[in-house]
């Protein structure tokens, strides 16, 4: 028995790692004996002998200008055999994994016939050059497609395949092989199929994949590679292999099987070229090896460029480890990648293509649907205009305000100080929906509906909670200054813009000033703290103290939850509401365009909204957030089977996981006055928590969504969301024992966590306060 090529075999008797065929040339006595033994032992279950038709093709290919008649072939074949028996002509090839014995032309004639249809797309000289080239392929999904295409074209002399994985059922959506190969190493499957296409091609398998231990053998063993094809999943190997390729001046080709993107790095021509076009210069391959799929997302987005990824791929990234295990690939994309990758490899090896770069064969763009895109991007129109000084004066002139007989008239500096404290209050999305007018010794508080208009401000409840919190800050700060504010709540059916008039009198301490005094110092220290930290228990006495402050506002009730089952239930409700809000077109628009400040420069310029740095998110969470900024991605998520976006639930679940407790504030009735007073209760609670170094992280999406199904017919929601919210509402009521008519003010996580480095900003005082 003779062998025409040498293969790297892992020492093992198991059939599953054998990928080299056996060759029997019957003009060699030992081979003839071995073949007879093989047949007598019934090892060859299937014998294929089509040598006659191959000789016909050979003769035809050698005489392209001659029309050979069918009855002429027999004579020509006899002459070609020169007396040799046809059954002994050529070579018998035995494939031990399939127990097939095949009679073939020997190597030179086999290559001549098999590549005959390549002429002149690949010339004879080009075929000779390619036969001297060595290609390494890492990863055998797209890699298998490229390897098989290269093999069919005979685009190499030696192929080195590296992959540590075995075939699983879920691989069969994109790897061209049969179910009988499950459990077989992917390198073996590819090598066997190559051998069945062309047994004379030289293939070496690296069963451990590419590792630091075998990297030298892979790149330079038996001669340096001429080209590297990277299709591996391991980000560390992607980067390490490129450093090695750059060191050895080996070009690298990679197909991503998304939008037909092919990546080319000509390290042979540009030895100083940055790895992956400079997209991973700050990534240490040694630290990314153990990352989860979710944690890999920001690196992948950085590497590929979020703007270059298809909608379905972006949506899939959000779903990784939620509704899917990993990012998807399709056979059509893998097959396209095999074709494009093989074509570019050939041209590089033939010195016909010299550029580095990224190239796209996006079939959605090349073969587009001619119908117009009927998807509607929701851009809510704000029906309000900013509240002007004239508007405020007109509202005051048209109102009925009780005069304070024993009042005092604070000077302008005192008013500025009090309003500055008021404006330090929290507000939904940091929208700061307040304006103030100081006129004739009375301070007026207004609701600037232009600033608060949003999906979250259903029936103005969110803005009135914020306005109540602002008044509470003013009230506490005034008491600390020795004066007592007197509030007259003014909204009426004709207008809810004028919220309150505030007059002042000399403080007559009835104990409340003393009780609230510790809260004053926290007015400018209070913040939303989303930082994560290990879970710590907060003493019951501290929870009771927070409760006393929250419930010091008439009618307010504080409930807290520390039982793990209760926390898990609330986490699921909050997460589902967060998802519902972000998948809602109006809610998504608010989040992206109204609330978030995506750069420090934006936050510094507007002085409102939420600086993205205040969210306390990990890199992977920030990457996911950058993906869902695109409303088309959100629309795609919504249209996934069963609805997508369940990764959006996870942030709430993780947030609640290390909570010391969840706290909830409610008031007796669902009306604007209770929401206003609820804001006061919330602020007392929050300032007391600040005083005791307790982190407060509001989780209020349920309270902004539930009223849409309890106090309207699902306004602004799609039918599926209505059904889900009603189910969530039922679970919530079963846990909290509330009724639908209570004003649900505040739901928050409290914990022990380090102070945030970045805090939300506030509008300049001159933009919110007018003094006549």
XYZ file of C-alpha atoms in Angstrom:
772
model
C 0.000 0.000 0.000
C 1.400 3.429 -0.950
C 0.435 6.907 0.271
C 0.720 9.953 -1.943
C 0.663 12.516 0.813
C 1.477 12.786 4.503
C -1.102 13.880 7.008
C -0.863 14.944 10.644
C -2.817 12.306 12.589
C -3.616 12.418 16.263
C -2.432 9.061 17.659
C -5.686 7.228 18.319
C -7.271 4.001 17.114
C -10.689 5.574 16.860
C -12.120 5.726 13.383
C -13.586 9.173 14.003
C -10.205 10.879 13.532
C -9.174 9.092 10.332
C -9.374 11.358 7.301
C -6.636 10.079 4.940
C -7.619 7.659 2.152
C -5.486 4.680 1.219
C -4.028 4.283 -2.298
C -3.496 0.988 -4.151
C -1.568 0.900 -7.444
C -1.873 -2.562 -8.855
C 1.394 -2.321 -10.780
C 3.025 -2.490 -7.336
C 2.821 -6.091 -6.038
C 2.491 -5.134 -2.381
C -0.414 -2.796 -3.156
C -2.104 -5.513 -5.196
C -1.825 -7.959 -2.315
C -3.126 -5.371 0.159
C -6.126 -4.604 -2.046
C -6.961 -8.285 -2.418
C -6.752 -8.671 1.381
C -9.012 -5.667 1.856
C -11.598 -7.193 -0.472
C -11.379 -10.669 1.035
C -11.894 -9.249 4.513
C -15.022 -7.471 3.239
C -13.745 -4.085 4.358
C -14.903 -2.481 1.124
C -18.671 -2.501 1.304
C -19.100 -0.301 -1.776
C -16.973 -0.535 -4.916
C -17.191 2.209 -7.529
C -15.415 1.625 -10.836
C -16.028 4.346 -13.399
C -12.506 4.308 -14.822
C -13.790 3.878 -18.369
C -15.831 7.103 -18.293
C -12.871 8.911 -16.732
C -10.634 7.715 -19.586
C -13.236 8.957 -22.043
C -13.111 12.403 -20.403
C -9.318 12.338 -20.381
C -9.119 11.587 -24.099
C -11.748 14.213 -24.861
C -9.896 16.855 -22.805
C -6.631 16.047 -24.585
C -8.302 16.516 -27.968
C -10.571 19.522 -27.551
C -10.679 20.366 -31.262
C -11.623 16.842 -32.351
C -15.195 15.579 -32.458
C -14.775 12.050 -31.187
C -17.608 9.709 -32.036
C -18.902 7.454 -29.306
C -17.802 4.311 -31.138
C -14.244 5.670 -31.427
C -13.568 5.867 -27.687
C -12.943 2.145 -27.200
C -10.071 2.123 -29.695
C -8.589 5.315 -28.326
C -8.788 3.965 -24.751
C -7.092 0.681 -25.737
C -4.307 2.686 -27.384
C -3.995 4.869 -24.263
C -3.723 1.816 -21.975
C -0.774 0.449 -24.019
C -1.510 -3.103 -23.104
C -2.254 -2.543 -19.435
C -5.416 -4.137 -18.071
C -8.019 -1.454 -17.476
C -8.774 -2.715 -13.942
C -5.100 -2.146 -13.068
C -4.889 1.278 -14.651
C -4.705 4.351 -12.432
C -5.194 3.950 -8.701
C -7.726 2.398 -6.364
C -8.608 4.700 -3.463
C -10.090 3.320 -0.253
C -12.018 5.601 2.109
C -11.982 3.732 5.444
C -14.608 5.956 7.107
C -17.256 5.065 4.490
C -15.722 1.717 3.428
C -15.879 2.792 -0.191
C -13.355 1.670 -2.769
C -13.125 3.900 -5.829
C -11.182 3.364 -9.061
C -9.655 6.653 -10.285
C -7.221 8.059 -12.769
C -3.878 8.570 -11.083
C -2.859 11.971 -9.806
C -1.695 13.878 -12.885
C -4.471 12.633 -15.158
C -7.057 13.006 -12.382
C -6.048 16.662 -11.887
C -6.057 17.261 -15.632
C -9.614 16.028 -16.026
C -11.009 17.398 -12.758
C -9.752 20.929 -13.431
C -10.471 20.899 -17.151
C -13.501 23.152 -16.746
C -11.391 25.736 -14.881
C -9.578 26.703 -18.084
C -9.114 29.673 -18.754
C -10.649 31.227 -15.687
C -7.645 29.672 -14.053
C -4.791 29.235 -16.522
C -2.345 26.381 -16.493
C 0.374 28.591 -15.050
C -1.968 29.900 -12.382
C -2.910 26.318 -11.513
C 0.776 25.503 -11.095
C 1.314 28.547 -8.838
C -1.711 27.696 -6.691
C -0.464 24.117 -6.282
C 2.558 25.502 -4.418
C 0.547 27.594 -1.914
C -0.199 26.807 1.711
C -3.417 28.065 3.295
C -4.430 27.848 6.939
C -8.100 27.963 7.986
C -9.182 28.496 11.598
C -12.816 27.629 12.330
C -14.899 25.239 10.258
C -18.348 26.807 9.771
C -17.751 29.486 7.147
C -14.274 27.968 7.116
C -15.611 24.654 5.823
C -17.400 26.425 2.985
C -14.219 28.267 1.979
C -12.140 25.081 2.327
C -14.462 23.058 0.077
C -14.675 25.815 -2.539
C -10.898 26.162 -2.599
C -10.628 22.375 -2.922
C -13.061 22.221 -5.836
C -11.052 24.907 -7.622
C -7.803 23.264 -6.503
C -6.707 26.605 -5.133
C -3.866 25.369 -2.907
C -1.133 22.810 -2.528
C -1.548 22.300 1.201
C -4.443 23.114 3.509
C -4.153 23.295 7.301
C -7.444 23.071 9.196
C -7.777 24.054 12.866
C -10.910 23.574 14.976
C -11.302 21.910 18.379
C -15.035 21.306 18.068
C -17.106 18.314 17.026
C -20.238 18.453 14.912
C -23.521 18.998 16.742
C -27.062 18.892 15.446
C -27.392 22.681 15.652
C -24.396 23.026 13.281
C -26.315 21.389 10.469
C -28.133 24.603 9.628
C -24.948 25.853 7.943
C -22.335 23.050 7.714
C -22.807 20.881 4.633
C -22.636 17.355 5.946
C -24.909 14.526 7.099
C -26.424 13.570 10.422
C -24.178 10.488 10.554
C -21.236 12.823 11.202
C -22.477 14.173 14.527
C -19.780 13.746 17.149
C -17.021 13.756 14.516
C -14.405 16.554 14.729
C -15.239 19.329 12.286
C -11.708 19.241 10.865
C -12.142 15.548 10.069
C -15.495 16.125 8.354
C -13.988 18.830 6.152
C -10.827 16.822 5.437
C -12.854 13.734 4.507
C -15.081 15.673 2.134
C -12.015 17.228 0.508
C -10.488 13.767 0.123
C -13.719 12.542 -1.491
C -13.546 15.468 -3.943
C -9.828 15.100 -4.610
C -7.842 12.458 -2.708
C -4.544 13.909 -3.926
C -4.938 17.224 -2.102
C -2.759 17.595 0.966
C -4.684 18.363 4.153
C -3.370 18.597 7.706
C -5.733 18.703 10.687
C -5.157 20.433 14.013
C -7.617 18.788 16.379
C -7.093 21.199 19.274
C -7.890 24.224 17.165
C -5.273 26.936 17.037
C -3.491 27.275 20.368
C -0.381 28.998 21.587
C 1.205 25.541 21.842
C 0.646 24.571 18.190
C 0.757 28.029 16.605
C 4.285 27.707 15.246
C 3.486 24.313 13.711
C 0.322 25.717 12.155
C 1.961 28.837 10.728
C 5.412 27.573 9.752
C 5.568 23.770 10.078
C 6.574 22.225 6.729
C 6.872 25.759 5.356
C 5.276 29.110 6.120
C 1.639 29.728 5.300
C 0.951 31.906 2.296
C -2.483 32.980 3.546
C -4.595 32.708 6.696
C -8.402 32.420 6.688
C -9.860 33.286 10.088
C -13.375 32.006 10.806
C -12.984 31.112 14.489
C -15.332 32.207 17.275
C -12.640 32.788 19.890
C -11.895 36.521 20.099
C -8.554 35.835 21.785
C -7.445 33.555 18.929
C -8.737 36.059 16.346
C -6.413 38.662 17.768
C -3.423 36.445 18.654
C -3.444 34.801 15.225
C -3.329 38.213 13.567
C -0.340 39.282 15.607
C 1.384 36.094 14.464
C 0.313 36.644 10.839
C 1.558 40.228 10.931
C 4.879 39.108 12.419
C 5.282 36.578 9.583
C 3.849 38.943 6.937
C 0.953 36.630 6.059
C -2.280 38.128 4.634
C -5.518 37.395 6.516
C -9.016 36.949 5.076
C -12.221 36.755 7.168
C -15.867 36.433 6.186
C -18.490 37.391 8.809
C -21.564 35.771 7.167
C -23.503 38.985 7.768
C -24.259 41.377 4.919
C -21.666 39.447 2.900
C -18.865 41.301 4.673
C -15.347 40.157 3.745
C -12.388 41.507 5.691
C -8.890 41.588 4.144
C -5.653 42.522 5.941
C -2.541 42.559 3.752
C 0.116 42.137 6.397
C 2.380 40.814 3.632
C 2.316 44.244 1.989
C 1.673 46.365 5.119
C 3.658 44.846 8.005
C 2.807 47.771 10.303
C -0.911 47.659 9.601
C -3.058 47.840 12.797
C -4.789 44.592 13.743
C -8.393 44.413 12.449
C -7.981 47.889 10.945
C -7.256 49.415 14.359
C -10.612 48.446 15.897
C -9.123 46.338 18.717
C -5.981 48.230 19.602
C -7.163 48.604 23.210
C -8.226 44.955 23.598
C -5.976 42.526 25.454
C -6.556 39.015 24.039
C -5.471 37.426 27.320
C -8.290 39.135 29.229
C -11.107 38.356 26.766
C -10.611 34.597 26.601
C -13.061 33.820 29.403
C -15.752 36.321 28.424
C -19.332 35.114 28.114
C -21.151 35.544 24.808
C -22.912 38.571 26.280
C -19.619 40.087 27.418
C -18.139 39.595 23.955
C -20.784 41.800 22.334
C -19.049 45.174 22.902
C -15.794 43.789 21.495
C -17.614 42.386 18.462
C -19.454 45.654 17.889
C -16.181 47.538 18.196
C -14.498 45.098 15.824
C -17.212 45.042 13.153
C -18.649 48.547 13.615
C -22.230 48.724 14.801
C -23.242 50.761 11.773
C -22.172 47.907 9.470
C -24.213 45.106 11.053
C -27.536 43.958 9.637
C -30.785 44.630 11.499
C -31.413 40.952 12.164
C -27.880 40.499 13.497
C -28.253 43.488 15.827
C -31.570 42.192 17.105
C -30.030 38.753 17.581
C -27.213 40.198 19.673
C -29.777 41.599 22.087
C -31.317 38.120 22.343
C -28.042 36.219 22.974
C -28.343 34.029 26.085
C -31.995 35.080 26.398
C -34.114 33.514 23.661
C -31.117 32.161 21.684
C -27.833 30.603 22.801
C -25.506 32.474 20.490
C -25.541 34.672 17.396
C -27.130 33.027 14.343
C -25.674 32.122 10.958
C -27.507 30.996 7.840
C -26.365 28.462 5.271
C -26.978 30.948 2.460
C -24.665 33.482 4.105
C -22.058 30.830 4.878
C -22.190 29.558 1.306
C -21.847 33.089 -0.046
C -18.903 33.609 2.294
C -17.314 30.432 0.972
C -17.565 31.674 -2.599
C -16.356 35.200 -1.914
C -13.651 34.074 0.482
C -12.261 31.489 -1.931
C -12.311 33.948 -4.833
C -10.370 36.605 -2.905
C -7.908 34.013 -1.536
C -7.157 32.877 -5.083
C -6.602 36.407 -6.339
C -4.334 37.268 -3.428
C -2.238 34.146 -3.995
C -1.998 34.928 -7.722
C -0.901 38.523 -7.015
C -4.094 39.880 -8.579
C -5.535 41.688 -5.534
C -3.515 43.888 -3.197
C -5.859 45.977 -1.039
C -6.755 45.772 2.633
C -10.268 46.692 3.662
C -13.813 45.594 4.261
C -16.078 44.679 1.375
C -19.812 44.010 1.337
C -21.925 41.830 -0.924
C -25.198 42.664 0.780
C -27.933 40.783 -1.048
C -30.657 42.856 0.602
C -29.132 45.908 -1.045
C -28.143 44.285 -4.328
C -31.515 42.545 -4.778
C -33.874 44.831 -2.848
C -37.615 44.560 -2.368
C -39.043 47.123 -4.765
C -42.063 47.927 -2.621
C -41.822 50.918 -0.368
C -40.920 50.298 3.273
C -44.270 50.573 5.021
C -42.788 50.649 8.516
C -43.620 53.912 10.221
C -41.044 55.528 12.430
C -42.932 57.127 15.284
C -41.854 60.686 16.012
C -44.224 62.033 18.658
C -45.231 65.641 18.071
C -45.090 67.778 21.179
C -48.379 69.716 21.204
C -47.151 72.200 23.789
C -44.954 75.258 23.512
C -42.443 76.349 26.142
C -44.048 78.282 28.976
C -43.141 81.980 28.592
C -43.033 84.768 31.176
C -46.164 86.269 29.606
C -47.937 82.922 29.843
C -47.107 82.708 33.527
C -48.244 86.266 34.242
C -51.526 85.678 32.414
C -52.161 82.499 34.406
C -51.454 84.281 37.682
C -53.695 87.198 36.764
C -56.523 84.821 35.967
C -56.257 82.821 39.182
C -57.754 83.233 42.594
C -55.039 83.193 45.242
C -55.670 83.523 48.947
C -53.651 86.329 50.538
C -51.535 85.466 53.580
C -52.429 87.973 56.325
C -49.405 87.262 58.501
C -46.984 86.740 55.683
C -43.489 88.000 55.015
C -41.914 88.955 51.700
C -38.555 87.193 51.226
C -35.913 89.107 49.303
C -34.824 88.064 45.834
C -31.673 86.279 47.015
C -33.694 84.162 49.429
C -36.080 83.232 46.616
C -33.176 82.320 44.352
C -31.708 80.148 47.096
C -35.028 78.387 47.723
C -35.710 77.761 44.031
C -32.158 76.506 43.533
C -32.860 73.914 46.218
C -36.208 73.065 44.630
C -34.603 72.461 41.243
C -32.242 69.887 42.734
C -35.248 67.538 42.963
C -35.506 64.394 40.836
C -37.712 64.263 37.751
C -38.608 61.670 35.152
C -35.713 61.409 32.735
C -34.361 64.548 34.426
C -36.842 66.585 32.364
C -37.173 69.285 35.073
C -40.805 70.191 34.258
C -40.969 73.220 36.552
C -40.941 76.960 36.101
C -41.190 79.591 38.808
C -42.489 83.157 38.928
C -41.914 85.429 41.931
C -44.399 88.278 41.865
C -45.700 90.625 44.555
C -44.222 88.588 47.392
C -45.728 85.268 46.171
C -43.819 82.473 44.468
C -45.731 80.558 41.811
C -44.924 77.036 40.669
C -45.823 76.101 37.078
C -45.932 72.883 35.137
C -44.038 73.387 31.856
C -45.824 70.750 29.794
C -43.460 71.313 26.884
C -40.653 69.851 28.982
C -42.619 66.972 30.479
C -44.493 65.795 27.372
C -43.572 62.125 27.048
C -44.858 58.578 26.933
C -43.951 58.212 30.618
C -46.006 61.195 31.773
C -49.381 59.514 31.394
C -52.177 61.772 32.707
C -49.417 64.071 34.087
C -48.812 61.849 37.089
C -45.011 61.668 36.609
C -44.637 65.422 36.250
C -46.769 66.124 39.339
C -44.650 63.697 41.361
C -41.594 65.687 40.219
C -43.280 68.992 41.034
C -44.164 67.729 44.502
C -40.543 66.686 45.064
C -39.366 70.136 43.962
C -41.748 71.839 46.381
C -40.579 69.541 49.179
C -36.976 70.602 48.644
C -38.059 74.233 48.787
C -40.114 73.565 51.922
C -37.272 71.837 53.781
C -34.742 74.477 52.760
C -37.083 77.300 53.782
C -37.663 75.758 57.226
C -33.909 75.514 57.682
C -33.756 79.255 56.881
C -36.373 80.112 59.521
C -39.318 80.755 57.199
C -42.356 78.611 56.523
C -43.877 78.213 53.044
C -47.661 78.192 52.774
C -48.858 76.164 49.778
C -52.062 76.749 47.873
C -52.625 73.932 45.324
C -54.201 75.553 42.256
C -54.772 73.194 39.295
C -58.317 73.317 37.952
C -60.266 71.912 35.056
C -59.413 74.802 32.758
C -55.658 74.663 33.349
C -53.191 72.486 35.203
C -50.191 74.603 34.272
C -50.374 76.794 37.375
C -49.660 74.224 40.067
C -49.350 76.232 43.259
C -48.874 79.583 44.868
C -46.414 79.748 47.723
C -46.453 82.525 50.269
C -44.233 82.738 53.314
C -44.504 83.492 57.006
C -42.168 83.488 59.928
C -41.597 79.906 61.069
C -43.434 78.742 64.156
C -41.746 75.406 64.847
C -44.247 72.782 65.820
C -41.616 70.056 65.679
C -41.706 69.457 61.933
C -38.754 71.775 61.252
C -36.650 69.877 63.752
C -37.766 66.539 62.312
C -36.936 67.572 58.742
C -33.754 69.514 59.512
C -31.351 66.568 58.877
C -32.727 66.288 55.335
C -31.676 69.786 54.270
C -28.002 68.937 53.935
C -28.803 66.170 51.477
C -30.723 68.303 48.987
C -27.690 68.899 46.766
C -26.081 65.544 47.595
C -29.085 63.398 46.655
C -28.645 61.420 43.435
C -29.759 58.320 41.616
C -27.188 55.671 42.410
C -27.196 52.805 39.908
C -23.803 51.460 40.936
C -23.679 47.735 41.540
C -22.231 46.353 44.771
C -22.489 43.122 46.793
C -25.775 42.756 48.604
C -25.840 44.048 52.173
C -28.635 43.940 54.699
C -29.935 47.281 55.957
C -31.010 47.174 59.615
C -34.738 47.069 60.250
C -34.380 50.162 62.419
C -33.068 52.104 59.412
C -35.920 50.892 57.237
C -38.354 52.004 59.937
C -36.703 55.424 60.030
C -37.037 55.785 56.241
C -40.655 54.777 56.615
C -41.289 57.479 59.222
C -39.984 60.154 56.884
C -41.973 58.862 53.893
C -45.170 58.557 55.931
C -44.775 61.982 57.545
C -46.672 63.269 54.493
C -50.376 62.806 55.177
C -51.821 59.671 53.584
C -48.481 58.294 52.389
C -47.734 54.623 52.957
C -44.354 52.913 52.590
C -44.007 49.195 51.947
C -40.702 47.418 51.669
C -39.847 43.992 50.299
C -36.889 41.898 51.425
C -38.157 38.351 50.937
C -36.278 36.781 48.031
C -39.386 35.362 46.365
C -41.050 38.779 46.556
C -37.944 40.416 45.098
C -37.856 37.887 42.247
C -41.518 38.532 41.457
C -41.009 42.290 41.413
C -37.856 41.939 39.310
C -39.810 40.036 36.646
C -42.565 42.662 36.666
C -40.110 45.565 36.441
C -38.064 43.868 33.722
C -41.119 43.123 31.615
C -42.326 46.726 31.987
C -38.879 48.054 31.034
C -39.017 45.891 27.916
C -42.579 46.948 27.085
C -41.641 50.577 27.373
C -38.531 50.277 25.178
C -40.318 48.235 22.510
C -43.134 50.760 22.378
C -42.420 53.230 19.541
C -43.279 56.322 21.618
C -41.490 54.970 24.690
C -38.422 54.119 22.622
C -38.421 57.564 21.030
C -38.569 59.228 24.457
C -35.740 57.122 25.783
C -33.435 57.681 22.823
C -34.213 61.282 21.879
C -35.700 62.936 24.937
C -34.129 61.344 27.990
C -30.698 60.036 27.134
C -27.615 62.178 26.661
C -25.357 59.853 24.735
C -22.191 61.924 25.147
C -20.724 64.091 27.875
C -20.822 67.006 25.449
C -24.588 66.639 25.018
C -25.138 66.481 28.778
C -22.973 69.552 29.363
C -24.800 71.474 26.647
C -28.413 70.701 27.547
C -28.041 70.479 31.358
C -30.961 68.047 31.413
C -31.672 64.442 30.529
C -29.645 61.470 31.711
C -25.929 61.383 31.030
C -25.265 57.840 29.837
C -22.385 57.681 32.311
C -24.872 57.854 35.199
C -26.489 54.540 34.259
C -23.747 52.448 35.858
C -23.796 49.964 32.985
C -21.171 47.406 32.064
C -19.501 47.537 28.668
C -21.744 44.744 27.390
C -24.849 46.559 28.630
C -23.697 49.796 27.024
C -23.105 47.885 23.804
C -26.621 46.440 23.927
C -27.957 49.939 24.572
C -26.133 51.259 21.535
C -27.791 48.539 19.463
C -31.342 49.251 20.600
C -30.999 52.976 19.909
C -32.043 52.102 16.359
C -35.850 52.066 16.128
C -35.597 49.581 13.251
C -33.777 47.140 15.535
C -36.567 47.536 18.081
C -39.169 46.926 15.380
C -37.248 43.826 14.314
C -37.130 42.593 17.907
C -40.874 43.010 18.256
C -41.470 40.929 15.137
C -39.343 37.975 16.217
C -41.157 34.715 16.907
C -43.174 35.216 20.072
C -41.775 38.726 20.388
C -38.190 39.506 21.291
C -36.304 41.872 23.533
C -36.280 39.626 26.581
C -32.670 40.599 27.220
C -34.133 43.959 28.213
C -35.756 42.206 31.190
C -32.401 41.085 32.476
C -31.068 44.462 33.561
C -33.880 44.829 36.110
C -33.337 41.297 37.349
C -29.642 41.944 37.857
C -30.364 45.279 39.481
C -32.771 43.726 41.968
C -30.462 40.763 42.628
C -28.185 42.815 44.900
C -30.875 45.038 46.408
C -31.009 45.303 50.176
C -34.741 45.934 49.715
C -37.321 47.278 47.315
C -39.457 50.107 48.692
C -42.822 51.370 47.461
C -44.696 54.573 48.297
C -48.422 54.957 47.623
C -51.166 57.451 48.547
C -54.925 56.880 48.956
C -56.381 58.192 45.682
C -55.458 58.419 42.032
C -55.494 62.216 41.496
C -53.039 65.003 40.816
C -52.989 66.253 44.408
C -52.033 62.797 45.666
C -49.303 62.543 43.026
C -48.004 65.944 44.114
C -48.045 64.957 47.776
C -46.573 61.626 46.792
C -43.634 63.489 45.283
C -43.130 65.180 48.655
C -43.174 61.815 50.429
C -40.742 60.363 47.884
C -38.320 63.243 48.380
C -38.390 62.929 52.172
C -37.671 59.220 51.830
C -34.852 59.849 49.345
C -33.216 62.609 51.391
C -33.382 60.449 54.509
C -31.712 57.611 52.595
C -29.042 60.041 51.396
C -28.479 61.149 55.007
C -27.826 57.502 55.951
C -25.570 56.798 52.933
C -28.101 54.484 51.316
C -28.151 54.247 47.518
C -31.523 54.836 45.851
C -32.186 53.462 42.354
C -35.764 54.077 41.107
C -37.409 51.235 39.158
C -40.612 52.966 38.201
C -41.622 51.649 34.779
C -44.546 49.620 36.233
C -46.047 52.763 37.783
C -45.866 54.600 34.464
C -47.406 51.724 32.466
C -50.006 50.170 34.769
C -52.304 53.256 34.719
C -52.653 52.799 30.963
C -54.565 49.564 31.635
C -56.160 50.484 34.982
C -57.227 54.078 34.223
C -57.677 53.890 30.434
C -58.273 51.259 27.773
C -54.619 50.661 27.044
C -53.962 54.065 25.505
C -50.736 54.066 23.482
C -50.220 50.289 23.796
C -50.531 47.467 21.297
C -52.899 44.571 22.069
C -50.102 42.177 23.016
C -48.648 44.662 25.510
C -52.079 45.251 27.039
C -52.544 41.537 27.640
C -49.077 41.171 29.152
C -49.479 44.245 31.378
C -52.806 43.009 32.699
C -51.137 39.744 33.689
C -48.250 41.588 35.312
C -50.725 43.839 37.116
C -52.516 40.832 38.568
C -49.219 39.440 39.879
C -48.350 42.848 41.307
C -51.667 43.195 43.164
C -51.395 39.666 44.535
C -48.044 40.603 46.046
C -48.714 44.158 47.254
C -52.419 43.841 48.219
C -53.099 47.285 46.705
C -56.215 48.371 44.865
C -56.336 50.110 41.508
C -57.448 53.472 42.882
C -54.353 54.164 44.962
C -51.812 56.628 43.652
C -48.688 54.539 43.056
C -45.854 56.988 43.460
C -42.455 55.405 43.812
C -40.836 51.990 43.454
C -37.138 51.856 44.149
C -34.213 49.673 44.993
C -32.161 50.617 48.041
C -28.684 49.267 48.662
C -25.249 50.036 50.020
C -23.107 51.106 47.066
C -20.268 53.515 46.262
C -21.198 57.034 45.243
C -21.563 57.592 41.480
C -18.781 59.612 39.885
C -21.144 61.373 37.492
C -24.460 62.988 38.418
C -27.231 64.502 36.345
C -27.077 68.239 35.724
C -29.639 71.013 36.207
C -30.790 73.887 34.053
C -29.381 77.311 34.954
C -31.591 79.132 37.447
C -32.295 81.974 35.015
C -34.007 79.502 32.677
C -36.549 78.379 35.248
C -37.045 81.374 37.569
C -38.517 84.763 36.684
C -38.616 87.556 39.260
C -40.926 90.474 38.464
